């Protein structure tokens, strides 16, 4: 597994990362870390690797676009001195183009989205051990659906940036596309965006797979 004792992972994103986490950042006891995939990642690391004390920080804010995240990236990510950074943003960049089409100032077009992600990556200190770029998604298996097709454009930008900067890519869109070959999207989320705990588990599993998580890991026996 990638993470070492006392590593800090900061998860930056929007509502699918946030999910009722403490603001501006959530971590520690009780429900401060929220109930998203971030919570499940922390649960799994603690359950399977109790000897590795990983600090998990949720820096998701509901409703954020990449423009919003960029504006607070220094305060809510860089200033926290993370060892690992995870970025999952872009759903609202696309969604605002469909649910509020007349409000052009709220929409983030692909060109700006790419610029925003590039700027965030550039802000991350070189001492950081690694960066995860998690694709935005729409839980709609029909690729011809207009919002799904638009979301795929933003996912392609993430793949391009991840390849360019050698970041670890986690393709959430593919995770949901594969799952929807078996079960309908309504089983995960009626709005096809905000996942229930099944969806959050799928996302956490995909993230952990990218981290070399071993379900057969046996913690050392303490003397």
mmCIF file with all atom_site columns, C-alpha atoms in Angstrom:
data_model
loop_
_atom_site.group_PDB
_atom_site.id
_atom_site.type_symbol
_atom_site.label_atom_id
_atom_site.label_alt_id
_atom_site.label_comp_id
_atom_site.label_asym_id
_atom_site.label_entity_id
_atom_site.label_seq_id
_atom_site.pdbx_PDB_ins_code
_atom_site.Cartn_x
_atom_site.Cartn_y
_atom_site.Cartn_z
_atom_site.occupancy
_atom_site.B_iso_or_equiv
_atom_site.pdbx_formal_charge
_atom_site.auth_seq_id
_atom_site.auth_comp_id
_atom_site.auth_asym_id
_atom_site.auth_atom_id
_atom_site.pdbx_PDB_model_num
ATOM 1   C CA . UNK A 1 1   ? 0.000   0.000  0.000   1.00 0.00 ? 1   UNK A CA 1
ATOM 2   C CA . UNK A 1 2   ? 1.157   3.528  -0.782  1.00 0.00 ? 2   UNK A CA 1
ATOM 3   C CA . UNK A 1 3   ? 0.398   5.192  2.544   1.00 0.00 ? 3   UNK A CA 1
ATOM 4   C CA . UNK A 1 4   ? 2.836   5.247  5.444   1.00 0.00 ? 4   UNK A CA 1
ATOM 5   C CA . UNK A 1 5   ? 2.477   5.889  9.147   1.00 0.00 ? 5   UNK A CA 1
ATOM 6   C CA . UNK A 1 6   ? 1.232   9.427  9.876   1.00 0.00 ? 6   UNK A CA 1
ATOM 7   C CA . UNK A 1 7   ? 0.679   10.325 6.229   1.00 0.00 ? 7   UNK A CA 1
ATOM 8   C CA . UNK A 1 8   ? -2.018  12.932 5.635   1.00 0.00 ? 8   UNK A CA 1
ATOM 9   C CA . UNK A 1 9   ? -4.391  12.642 2.678   1.00 0.00 ? 9   UNK A CA 1
ATOM 10  C CA . UNK A 1 10  ? -6.412  15.719 1.761   1.00 0.00 ? 10  UNK A CA 1
ATOM 11  C CA . UNK A 1 11  ? -9.475  15.025 -0.378  1.00 0.00 ? 11  UNK A CA 1
ATOM 12  C CA . UNK A 1 12  ? -10.558 18.143 -2.288  1.00 0.00 ? 12  UNK A CA 1
ATOM 13  C CA . UNK A 1 13  ? -13.844 18.286 -4.144  1.00 0.00 ? 13  UNK A CA 1
ATOM 14  C CA . UNK A 1 14  ? -17.517 19.154 -4.252  1.00 0.00 ? 14  UNK A CA 1
ATOM 15  C CA . UNK A 1 15  ? -20.644 17.605 -2.701  1.00 0.00 ? 15  UNK A CA 1
ATOM 16  C CA . UNK A 1 16  ? -19.821 14.002 -3.619  1.00 0.00 ? 16  UNK A CA 1
ATOM 17  C CA . UNK A 1 17  ? -16.648 14.396 -1.544  1.00 0.00 ? 17  UNK A CA 1
ATOM 18  C CA . UNK A 1 18  ? -18.184 16.631 1.125   1.00 0.00 ? 18  UNK A CA 1
ATOM 19  C CA . UNK A 1 19  ? -21.383 14.783 2.106   1.00 0.00 ? 19  UNK A CA 1
ATOM 20  C CA . UNK A 1 20  ? -21.983 16.595 5.397   1.00 0.00 ? 20  UNK A CA 1
ATOM 21  C CA . UNK A 1 21  ? -18.340 16.857 6.448   1.00 0.00 ? 21  UNK A CA 1
ATOM 22  C CA . UNK A 1 22  ? -17.278 19.599 8.840   1.00 0.00 ? 22  UNK A CA 1
ATOM 23  C CA . UNK A 1 23  ? -16.411 22.896 7.160   1.00 0.00 ? 23  UNK A CA 1
ATOM 24  C CA . UNK A 1 24  ? -14.094 24.196 5.844   1.00 0.00 ? 24  UNK A CA 1
ATOM 25  C CA . UNK A 1 25  ? -12.290 20.878 6.357   1.00 0.00 ? 25  UNK A CA 1
ATOM 26  C CA . UNK A 1 26  ? -13.487 17.780 8.171   1.00 0.00 ? 26  UNK A CA 1
ATOM 27  C CA . UNK A 1 27  ? -11.459 15.176 10.016  1.00 0.00 ? 27  UNK A CA 1
ATOM 28  C CA . UNK A 1 28  ? -11.079 13.395 13.308  1.00 0.00 ? 28  UNK A CA 1
ATOM 29  C CA . UNK A 1 29  ? -13.761 12.058 15.622  1.00 0.00 ? 29  UNK A CA 1
ATOM 30  C CA . UNK A 1 30  ? -17.496 11.567 15.162  1.00 0.00 ? 30  UNK A CA 1
ATOM 31  C CA . UNK A 1 31  ? -18.902 12.455 11.716  1.00 0.00 ? 31  UNK A CA 1
ATOM 32  C CA . UNK A 1 32  ? -16.551 15.322 10.889  1.00 0.00 ? 32  UNK A CA 1
ATOM 33  C CA . UNK A 1 33  ? -15.181 13.521 7.835   1.00 0.00 ? 33  UNK A CA 1
ATOM 34  C CA . UNK A 1 34  ? -18.706 13.188 6.427   1.00 0.00 ? 34  UNK A CA 1
ATOM 35  C CA . UNK A 1 35  ? -20.286 10.089 4.865   1.00 0.00 ? 35  UNK A CA 1
ATOM 36  C CA . UNK A 1 36  ? -18.861 10.044 1.347   1.00 0.00 ? 36  UNK A CA 1
ATOM 37  C CA . UNK A 1 37  ? -16.279 7.733  -0.212  1.00 0.00 ? 37  UNK A CA 1
ATOM 38  C CA . UNK A 1 38  ? -13.751 9.597  1.953   1.00 0.00 ? 38  UNK A CA 1
ATOM 39  C CA . UNK A 1 39  ? -15.366 8.144  5.091   1.00 0.00 ? 39  UNK A CA 1
ATOM 40  C CA . UNK A 1 40  ? -15.230 4.644  3.650   1.00 0.00 ? 40  UNK A CA 1
ATOM 41  C CA . UNK A 1 41  ? -11.602 5.053  2.599   1.00 0.00 ? 41  UNK A CA 1
ATOM 42  C CA . UNK A 1 42  ? -10.751 6.053  6.174   1.00 0.00 ? 42  UNK A CA 1
ATOM 43  C CA . UNK A 1 43  ? -12.792 3.151  7.562   1.00 0.00 ? 43  UNK A CA 1
ATOM 44  C CA . UNK A 1 44  ? -11.048 0.624  5.348   1.00 0.00 ? 44  UNK A CA 1
ATOM 45  C CA . UNK A 1 45  ? -7.564  1.925  6.059   1.00 0.00 ? 45  UNK A CA 1
ATOM 46  C CA . UNK A 1 46  ? -8.240  1.855  9.792   1.00 0.00 ? 46  UNK A CA 1
ATOM 47  C CA . UNK A 1 47  ? -9.818  -1.590 9.698   1.00 0.00 ? 47  UNK A CA 1
ATOM 48  C CA . UNK A 1 48  ? -7.275  -3.345 7.477   1.00 0.00 ? 48  UNK A CA 1
ATOM 49  C CA . UNK A 1 49  ? -4.135  -1.376 8.366   1.00 0.00 ? 49  UNK A CA 1
ATOM 50  C CA . UNK A 1 50  ? -4.531  -0.401 12.045  1.00 0.00 ? 50  UNK A CA 1
ATOM 51  C CA . UNK A 1 51  ? -0.764  -0.125 12.396  1.00 0.00 ? 51  UNK A CA 1
ATOM 52  C CA . UNK A 1 52  ? -0.627  2.643  9.759   1.00 0.00 ? 52  UNK A CA 1
ATOM 53  C CA . UNK A 1 53  ? -2.020  5.830  11.264  1.00 0.00 ? 53  UNK A CA 1
ATOM 54  C CA . UNK A 1 54  ? -3.271  7.807  8.272   1.00 0.00 ? 54  UNK A CA 1
ATOM 55  C CA . UNK A 1 55  ? -4.778  11.262 8.738   1.00 0.00 ? 55  UNK A CA 1
ATOM 56  C CA . UNK A 1 56  ? -7.748  11.648 6.389   1.00 0.00 ? 56  UNK A CA 1
ATOM 57  C CA . UNK A 1 57  ? -8.984  15.183 5.731   1.00 0.00 ? 57  UNK A CA 1
ATOM 58  C CA . UNK A 1 58  ? -12.152 16.007 3.809   1.00 0.00 ? 58  UNK A CA 1
ATOM 59  C CA . UNK A 1 59  ? -11.858 19.345 1.981   1.00 0.00 ? 59  UNK A CA 1
ATOM 60  C CA . UNK A 1 60  ? -14.993 18.948 -0.103  1.00 0.00 ? 60  UNK A CA 1
ATOM 61  C CA . UNK A 1 61  ? -17.539 21.770 -0.324  1.00 0.00 ? 61  UNK A CA 1
ATOM 62  C CA . UNK A 1 62  ? -20.999 21.155 -1.737  1.00 0.00 ? 62  UNK A CA 1
ATOM 63  C CA . UNK A 1 63  ? -21.800 23.056 -4.922  1.00 0.00 ? 63  UNK A CA 1
ATOM 64  C CA . UNK A 1 64  ? -18.201 23.840 -5.802  1.00 0.00 ? 64  UNK A CA 1
ATOM 65  C CA . UNK A 1 65  ? -17.025 24.081 -9.391  1.00 0.00 ? 65  UNK A CA 1
ATOM 66  C CA . UNK A 1 66  ? -13.360 23.848 -10.327 1.00 0.00 ? 66  UNK A CA 1
ATOM 67  C CA . UNK A 1 67  ? -13.350 27.662 -10.243 1.00 0.00 ? 67  UNK A CA 1
ATOM 68  C CA . UNK A 1 68  ? -14.518 27.620 -6.618  1.00 0.00 ? 68  UNK A CA 1
ATOM 69  C CA . UNK A 1 69  ? -12.056 24.931 -5.590  1.00 0.00 ? 69  UNK A CA 1
ATOM 70  C CA . UNK A 1 70  ? -9.174  26.788 -7.212  1.00 0.00 ? 70  UNK A CA 1
ATOM 71  C CA . UNK A 1 71  ? -10.086 29.931 -5.241  1.00 0.00 ? 71  UNK A CA 1
ATOM 72  C CA . UNK A 1 72  ? -9.737  28.087 -1.916  1.00 0.00 ? 72  UNK A CA 1
ATOM 73  C CA . UNK A 1 73  ? -7.072  25.564 -2.888  1.00 0.00 ? 73  UNK A CA 1
ATOM 74  C CA . UNK A 1 74  ? -4.250  27.318 -1.048  1.00 0.00 ? 74  UNK A CA 1
ATOM 75  C CA . UNK A 1 75  ? -6.225  27.575 2.201   1.00 0.00 ? 75  UNK A CA 1
ATOM 76  C CA . UNK A 1 76  ? -7.990  24.207 2.180   1.00 0.00 ? 76  UNK A CA 1
ATOM 77  C CA . UNK A 1 77  ? -5.355  21.991 0.582   1.00 0.00 ? 77  UNK A CA 1
ATOM 78  C CA . UNK A 1 78  ? -1.838  23.410 0.249   1.00 0.00 ? 78  UNK A CA 1
ATOM 79  C CA . UNK A 1 79  ? -1.777  25.112 3.665   1.00 0.00 ? 79  UNK A CA 1
ATOM 80  C CA . UNK A 1 80  ? -2.690  21.830 5.360   1.00 0.00 ? 80  UNK A CA 1
ATOM 81  C CA . UNK A 1 81  ? 0.721   20.396 4.445   1.00 0.00 ? 81  UNK A CA 1
ATOM 82  C CA . UNK A 1 82  ? -0.594  17.156 2.927   1.00 0.00 ? 82  UNK A CA 1
ATOM 83  C CA . UNK A 1 83  ? 1.482   14.134 2.032   1.00 0.00 ? 83  UNK A CA 1
ATOM 84  C CA . UNK A 1 84  ? -1.091  13.109 -0.569  1.00 0.00 ? 84  UNK A CA 1
ATOM 85  C CA . UNK A 1 85  ? -3.672  15.169 -2.466  1.00 0.00 ? 85  UNK A CA 1
ATOM 86  C CA . UNK A 1 86  ? -6.836  13.882 -4.094  1.00 0.00 ? 86  UNK A CA 1
ATOM 87  C CA . UNK A 1 87  ? -8.850  16.102 -6.465  1.00 0.00 ? 87  UNK A CA 1
ATOM 88  C CA . UNK A 1 88  ? -12.384 15.210 -7.535  1.00 0.00 ? 88  UNK A CA 1
ATOM 89  C CA . UNK A 1 89  ? -14.082 18.162 -9.216  1.00 0.00 ? 89  UNK A CA 1
ATOM 90  C CA . UNK A 1 90  ? -16.036 18.954 -12.372 1.00 0.00 ? 90  UNK A CA 1
ATOM 91  C CA . UNK A 1 91  ? -19.563 17.661 -11.864 1.00 0.00 ? 91  UNK A CA 1
ATOM 92  C CA . UNK A 1 92  ? -20.953 21.124 -11.128 1.00 0.00 ? 92  UNK A CA 1
ATOM 93  C CA . UNK A 1 93  ? -18.918 22.611 -13.976 1.00 0.00 ? 93  UNK A CA 1
ATOM 94  C CA . UNK A 1 94  ? -21.055 20.450 -16.256 1.00 0.00 ? 94  UNK A CA 1
ATOM 95  C CA . UNK A 1 95  ? -24.313 20.378 -14.283 1.00 0.00 ? 95  UNK A CA 1
ATOM 96  C CA . UNK A 1 96  ? -24.735 24.169 -14.289 1.00 0.00 ? 96  UNK A CA 1
ATOM 97  C CA . UNK A 1 97  ? -24.739 24.058 -18.090 1.00 0.00 ? 97  UNK A CA 1
ATOM 98  C CA . UNK A 1 98  ? -27.932 21.979 -17.899 1.00 0.00 ? 98  UNK A CA 1
ATOM 99  C CA . UNK A 1 99  ? -29.865 23.008 -14.782 1.00 0.00 ? 99  UNK A CA 1
ATOM 100 C CA . UNK A 1 100 ? -29.206 26.766 -15.100 1.00 0.00 ? 100 UNK A CA 1
ATOM 101 C CA . UNK A 1 101 ? -28.429 27.238 -18.811 1.00 0.00 ? 101 UNK A CA 1
ATOM 102 C CA . UNK A 1 102 ? -29.190 30.981 -18.785 1.00 0.00 ? 102 UNK A CA 1
ATOM 103 C CA . UNK A 1 103 ? -26.679 31.680 -15.977 1.00 0.00 ? 103 UNK A CA 1
ATOM 104 C CA . UNK A 1 104 ? -23.522 31.712 -18.050 1.00 0.00 ? 104 UNK A CA 1
ATOM 105 C CA . UNK A 1 105 ? -21.439 33.188 -15.231 1.00 0.00 ? 105 UNK A CA 1
ATOM 106 C CA . UNK A 1 106 ? -21.998 30.003 -13.162 1.00 0.00 ? 106 UNK A CA 1
ATOM 107 C CA . UNK A 1 107 ? -20.778 27.674 -15.885 1.00 0.00 ? 107 UNK A CA 1
ATOM 108 C CA . UNK A 1 108 ? -17.209 26.470 -16.322 1.00 0.00 ? 108 UNK A CA 1
ATOM 109 C CA . UNK A 1 109 ? -16.436 25.516 -19.909 1.00 0.00 ? 109 UNK A CA 1
ATOM 110 C CA . UNK A 1 110 ? -13.880 22.818 -20.809 1.00 0.00 ? 110 UNK A CA 1
ATOM 111 C CA . UNK A 1 111 ? -11.069 25.272 -21.584 1.00 0.00 ? 111 UNK A CA 1
ATOM 112 C CA . UNK A 1 112 ? -11.364 26.949 -18.186 1.00 0.00 ? 112 UNK A CA 1
ATOM 113 C CA . UNK A 1 113 ? -11.800 23.591 -16.456 1.00 0.00 ? 113 UNK A CA 1
ATOM 114 C CA . UNK A 1 114 ? -8.504  22.366 -17.876 1.00 0.00 ? 114 UNK A CA 1
ATOM 115 C CA . UNK A 1 115 ? -6.788  25.600 -16.841 1.00 0.00 ? 115 UNK A CA 1
ATOM 116 C CA . UNK A 1 116 ? -8.196  25.341 -13.315 1.00 0.00 ? 116 UNK A CA 1
ATOM 117 C CA . UNK A 1 117 ? -7.009  21.773 -12.825 1.00 0.00 ? 117 UNK A CA 1
ATOM 118 C CA . UNK A 1 118 ? -3.590  22.627 -14.230 1.00 0.00 ? 118 UNK A CA 1
ATOM 119 C CA . UNK A 1 119 ? -3.295  25.557 -11.800 1.00 0.00 ? 119 UNK A CA 1
ATOM 120 C CA . UNK A 1 120 ? -4.225  23.359 -8.842  1.00 0.00 ? 120 UNK A CA 1
ATOM 121 C CA . UNK A 1 121 ? -1.660  20.745 -9.797  1.00 0.00 ? 121 UNK A CA 1
ATOM 122 C CA . UNK A 1 122 ? 0.970   23.481 -10.141 1.00 0.00 ? 122 UNK A CA 1
ATOM 123 C CA . UNK A 1 123 ? 0.172   24.751 -6.639  1.00 0.00 ? 123 UNK A CA 1
ATOM 124 C CA . UNK A 1 124 ? 0.846   21.401 -4.972  1.00 0.00 ? 124 UNK A CA 1
ATOM 125 C CA . UNK A 1 125 ? 4.322   21.386 -3.365  1.00 0.00 ? 125 UNK A CA 1
ATOM 126 C CA . UNK A 1 126 ? 6.868   19.045 -4.934  1.00 0.00 ? 126 UNK A CA 1
ATOM 127 C CA . UNK A 1 127 ? 7.428   17.355 -1.572  1.00 0.00 ? 127 UNK A CA 1
ATOM 128 C CA . UNK A 1 128 ? 3.943   15.821 -1.771  1.00 0.00 ? 128 UNK A CA 1
ATOM 129 C CA . UNK A 1 129 ? 4.286   12.069 -2.246  1.00 0.00 ? 129 UNK A CA 1
ATOM 130 C CA . UNK A 1 130 ? 1.543   11.780 -4.822  1.00 0.00 ? 130 UNK A CA 1
ATOM 131 C CA . UNK A 1 131 ? -1.565  13.295 -6.398  1.00 0.00 ? 131 UNK A CA 1
ATOM 132 C CA . UNK A 1 132 ? -4.782  11.511 -7.305  1.00 0.00 ? 132 UNK A CA 1
ATOM 133 C CA . UNK A 1 133 ? -7.043  12.918 -10.003 1.00 0.00 ? 133 UNK A CA 1
ATOM 134 C CA . UNK A 1 134 ? -10.557 11.476 -9.813  1.00 0.00 ? 134 UNK A CA 1
ATOM 135 C CA . UNK A 1 135 ? -12.789 11.944 -12.833 1.00 0.00 ? 135 UNK A CA 1
ATOM 136 C CA . UNK A 1 136 ? -16.159 13.662 -12.576 1.00 0.00 ? 136 UNK A CA 1
ATOM 137 C CA . UNK A 1 137 ? -19.052 11.402 -13.536 1.00 0.00 ? 137 UNK A CA 1
ATOM 138 C CA . UNK A 1 138 ? -22.720 11.130 -14.392 1.00 0.00 ? 138 UNK A CA 1
ATOM 139 C CA . UNK A 1 139 ? -24.391 7.847  -13.462 1.00 0.00 ? 139 UNK A CA 1
ATOM 140 C CA . UNK A 1 140 ? -25.944 7.387  -16.887 1.00 0.00 ? 140 UNK A CA 1
ATOM 141 C CA . UNK A 1 141 ? -24.844 4.425  -19.018 1.00 0.00 ? 141 UNK A CA 1
ATOM 142 C CA . UNK A 1 142 ? -26.175 5.965  -22.242 1.00 0.00 ? 142 UNK A CA 1
ATOM 143 C CA . UNK A 1 143 ? -23.163 7.789  -23.644 1.00 0.00 ? 143 UNK A CA 1
ATOM 144 C CA . UNK A 1 144 ? -25.410 9.662  -26.094 1.00 0.00 ? 144 UNK A CA 1
ATOM 145 C CA . UNK A 1 145 ? -27.223 11.401 -23.232 1.00 0.00 ? 145 UNK A CA 1
ATOM 146 C CA . UNK A 1 146 ? -26.250 15.065 -23.525 1.00 0.00 ? 146 UNK A CA 1
ATOM 147 C CA . UNK A 1 147 ? -25.060 15.519 -19.956 1.00 0.00 ? 147 UNK A CA 1
ATOM 148 C CA . UNK A 1 148 ? -23.191 12.191 -19.992 1.00 0.00 ? 148 UNK A CA 1
ATOM 149 C CA . UNK A 1 149 ? -21.500 13.136 -23.264 1.00 0.00 ? 149 UNK A CA 1
ATOM 150 C CA . UNK A 1 150 ? -20.488 16.506 -21.831 1.00 0.00 ? 150 UNK A CA 1
ATOM 151 C CA . UNK A 1 151 ? -19.193 14.894 -18.642 1.00 0.00 ? 151 UNK A CA 1
ATOM 152 C CA . UNK A 1 152 ? -17.057 12.556 -20.725 1.00 0.00 ? 152 UNK A CA 1
ATOM 153 C CA . UNK A 1 153 ? -15.312 15.606 -22.195 1.00 0.00 ? 153 UNK A CA 1
ATOM 154 C CA . UNK A 1 154 ? -14.293 16.688 -18.691 1.00 0.00 ? 154 UNK A CA 1
ATOM 155 C CA . UNK A 1 155 ? -13.221 13.167 -17.804 1.00 0.00 ? 155 UNK A CA 1
ATOM 156 C CA . UNK A 1 156 ? -11.016 13.135 -20.894 1.00 0.00 ? 156 UNK A CA 1
ATOM 157 C CA . UNK A 1 157 ? -9.376  16.342 -19.675 1.00 0.00 ? 157 UNK A CA 1
ATOM 158 C CA . UNK A 1 158 ? -8.583  14.642 -16.360 1.00 0.00 ? 158 UNK A CA 1
ATOM 159 C CA . UNK A 1 159 ? -7.029  11.707 -18.190 1.00 0.00 ? 159 UNK A CA 1
ATOM 160 C CA . UNK A 1 160 ? -4.943  14.063 -20.313 1.00 0.00 ? 160 UNK A CA 1
ATOM 161 C CA . UNK A 1 161 ? -3.657  15.990 -17.280 1.00 0.00 ? 161 UNK A CA 1
ATOM 162 C CA . UNK A 1 162 ? -2.996  12.818 -15.276 1.00 0.00 ? 162 UNK A CA 1
ATOM 163 C CA . UNK A 1 163 ? -0.919  11.408 -18.114 1.00 0.00 ? 163 UNK A CA 1
ATOM 164 C CA . UNK A 1 164 ? 0.940   14.680 -18.632 1.00 0.00 ? 164 UNK A CA 1
ATOM 165 C CA . UNK A 1 165 ? 1.922   15.080 -14.965 1.00 0.00 ? 165 UNK A CA 1
ATOM 166 C CA . UNK A 1 166 ? 2.099   11.383 -14.064 1.00 0.00 ? 166 UNK A CA 1
ATOM 167 C CA . UNK A 1 167 ? -0.740  11.611 -11.578 1.00 0.00 ? 167 UNK A CA 1
ATOM 168 C CA . UNK A 1 168 ? -2.731  8.624  -10.366 1.00 0.00 ? 168 UNK A CA 1
ATOM 169 C CA . UNK A 1 169 ? -6.047  8.585  -12.228 1.00 0.00 ? 169 UNK A CA 1
ATOM 170 C CA . UNK A 1 170 ? -9.191  7.061  -10.735 1.00 0.00 ? 170 UNK A CA 1
ATOM 171 C CA . UNK A 1 171 ? -11.931 6.777  -13.345 1.00 0.00 ? 171 UNK A CA 1
ATOM 172 C CA . UNK A 1 172 ? -15.201 7.060  -11.431 1.00 0.00 ? 172 UNK A CA 1
ATOM 173 C CA . UNK A 1 173 ? -17.179 7.297  -14.675 1.00 0.00 ? 173 UNK A CA 1
ATOM 174 C CA . UNK A 1 174 ? -15.995 3.834  -15.703 1.00 0.00 ? 174 UNK A CA 1
ATOM 175 C CA . UNK A 1 175 ? -16.774 2.490  -12.235 1.00 0.00 ? 175 UNK A CA 1
ATOM 176 C CA . UNK A 1 176 ? -20.390 3.556  -12.581 1.00 0.00 ? 176 UNK A CA 1
ATOM 177 C CA . UNK A 1 177 ? -20.669 2.595  -16.230 1.00 0.00 ? 177 UNK A CA 1
ATOM 178 C CA . UNK A 1 178 ? -19.582 -0.943 -15.389 1.00 0.00 ? 178 UNK A CA 1
ATOM 179 C CA . UNK A 1 179 ? -21.933 -1.153 -12.410 1.00 0.00 ? 179 UNK A CA 1
ATOM 180 C CA . UNK A 1 180 ? -24.884 0.074  -14.467 1.00 0.00 ? 180 UNK A CA 1
ATOM 181 C CA . UNK A 1 181 ? -24.453 -2.886 -16.804 1.00 0.00 ? 181 UNK A CA 1
ATOM 182 C CA . UNK A 1 182 ? -25.876 -4.908 -13.920 1.00 0.00 ? 182 UNK A CA 1
ATOM 183 C CA . UNK A 1 183 ? -28.042 -2.535 -11.881 1.00 0.00 ? 183 UNK A CA 1
ATOM 184 C CA . UNK A 1 184 ? -30.011 0.580  -12.772 1.00 0.00 ? 184 UNK A CA 1
ATOM 185 C CA . UNK A 1 185 ? -28.580 3.959  -11.816 1.00 0.00 ? 185 UNK A CA 1
ATOM 186 C CA . UNK A 1 186 ? -31.560 4.628  -9.521  1.00 0.00 ? 186 UNK A CA 1
ATOM 187 C CA . UNK A 1 187 ? -30.149 1.956  -7.202  1.00 0.00 ? 187 UNK A CA 1
ATOM 188 C CA . UNK A 1 188 ? -27.248 4.364  -6.566  1.00 0.00 ? 188 UNK A CA 1
ATOM 189 C CA . UNK A 1 189 ? -28.679 7.865  -7.012  1.00 0.00 ? 189 UNK A CA 1
ATOM 190 C CA . UNK A 1 190 ? -31.999 9.218  -8.266  1.00 0.00 ? 190 UNK A CA 1
ATOM 191 C CA . UNK A 1 191 ? -30.325 12.391 -9.530  1.00 0.00 ? 191 UNK A CA 1
ATOM 192 C CA . UNK A 1 192 ? -27.518 10.306 -11.071 1.00 0.00 ? 192 UNK A CA 1
ATOM 193 C CA . UNK A 1 193 ? -24.909 12.344 -9.195  1.00 0.00 ? 193 UNK A CA 1
ATOM 194 C CA . UNK A 1 194 ? -25.117 12.079 -5.397  1.00 0.00 ? 194 UNK A CA 1
ATOM 195 C CA . UNK A 1 195 ? -24.430 8.445  -4.476  1.00 0.00 ? 195 UNK A CA 1
ATOM 196 C CA . UNK A 1 196 ? -25.902 6.477  -1.618  1.00 0.00 ? 196 UNK A CA 1
ATOM 197 C CA . UNK A 1 197 ? -23.626 4.342  0.527   1.00 0.00 ? 197 UNK A CA 1
ATOM 198 C CA . UNK A 1 198 ? -23.431 1.657  -2.142  1.00 0.00 ? 198 UNK A CA 1
ATOM 199 C CA . UNK A 1 199 ? -22.132 4.238  -4.606  1.00 0.00 ? 199 UNK A CA 1
ATOM 200 C CA . UNK A 1 200 ? -19.752 5.687  -2.030  1.00 0.00 ? 200 UNK A CA 1
ATOM 201 C CA . UNK A 1 201 ? -18.406 2.185  -1.444  1.00 0.00 ? 201 UNK A CA 1
ATOM 202 C CA . UNK A 1 202 ? -17.823 1.669  -5.161  1.00 0.00 ? 202 UNK A CA 1
ATOM 203 C CA . UNK A 1 203 ? -15.869 4.929  -5.295  1.00 0.00 ? 203 UNK A CA 1
ATOM 204 C CA . UNK A 1 204 ? -13.837 4.108  -2.192  1.00 0.00 ? 204 UNK A CA 1
ATOM 205 C CA . UNK A 1 205 ? -12.982 0.675  -3.582  1.00 0.00 ? 205 UNK A CA 1
ATOM 206 C CA . UNK A 1 206 ? -11.762 2.212  -6.845  1.00 0.00 ? 206 UNK A CA 1
ATOM 207 C CA . UNK A 1 207 ? -9.637  4.719  -4.948  1.00 0.00 ? 207 UNK A CA 1
ATOM 208 C CA . UNK A 1 208 ? -8.119  2.042  -2.722  1.00 0.00 ? 208 UNK A CA 1
ATOM 209 C CA . UNK A 1 209 ? -7.336  -0.183 -5.708  1.00 0.00 ? 209 UNK A CA 1
ATOM 210 C CA . UNK A 1 210 ? -5.229  2.663  -7.068  1.00 0.00 ? 210 UNK A CA 1
ATOM 211 C CA . UNK A 1 211 ? -3.358  2.752  -3.749  1.00 0.00 ? 211 UNK A CA 1
ATOM 212 C CA . UNK A 1 212 ? -2.315  -0.875 -3.710  1.00 0.00 ? 212 UNK A CA 1
ATOM 213 C CA . UNK A 1 213 ? -4.757  -1.726 -0.923  1.00 0.00 ? 213 UNK A CA 1
ATOM 214 C CA . UNK A 1 214 ? -4.488  -5.392 0.060   1.00 0.00 ? 214 UNK A CA 1
ATOM 215 C CA . UNK A 1 215 ? -7.626  -7.044 1.429   1.00 0.00 ? 215 UNK A CA 1
ATOM 216 C CA . UNK A 1 216 ? -5.482  -9.961 2.573   1.00 0.00 ? 216 UNK A CA 1
ATOM 217 C CA . UNK A 1 217 ? -3.204  -7.742 4.653   1.00 0.00 ? 217 UNK A CA 1
ATOM 218 C CA . UNK A 1 218 ? -2.553  -9.047 8.139   1.00 0.00 ? 218 UNK A CA 1
ATOM 219 C CA . UNK A 1 219 ? -1.561  -6.402 10.706  1.00 0.00 ? 219 UNK A CA 1
ATOM 220 C CA . UNK A 1 220 ? 1.492   -7.261 12.765  1.00 0.00 ? 220 UNK A CA 1
ATOM 221 C CA . UNK A 1 221 ? 0.955   -8.877 16.150  1.00 0.00 ? 221 UNK A CA 1
ATOM 222 C CA . UNK A 1 222 ? 1.950   -6.411 18.824  1.00 0.00 ? 222 UNK A CA 1
ATOM 223 C CA . UNK A 1 223 ? 4.081   -7.810 21.632  1.00 0.00 ? 223 UNK A CA 1
#
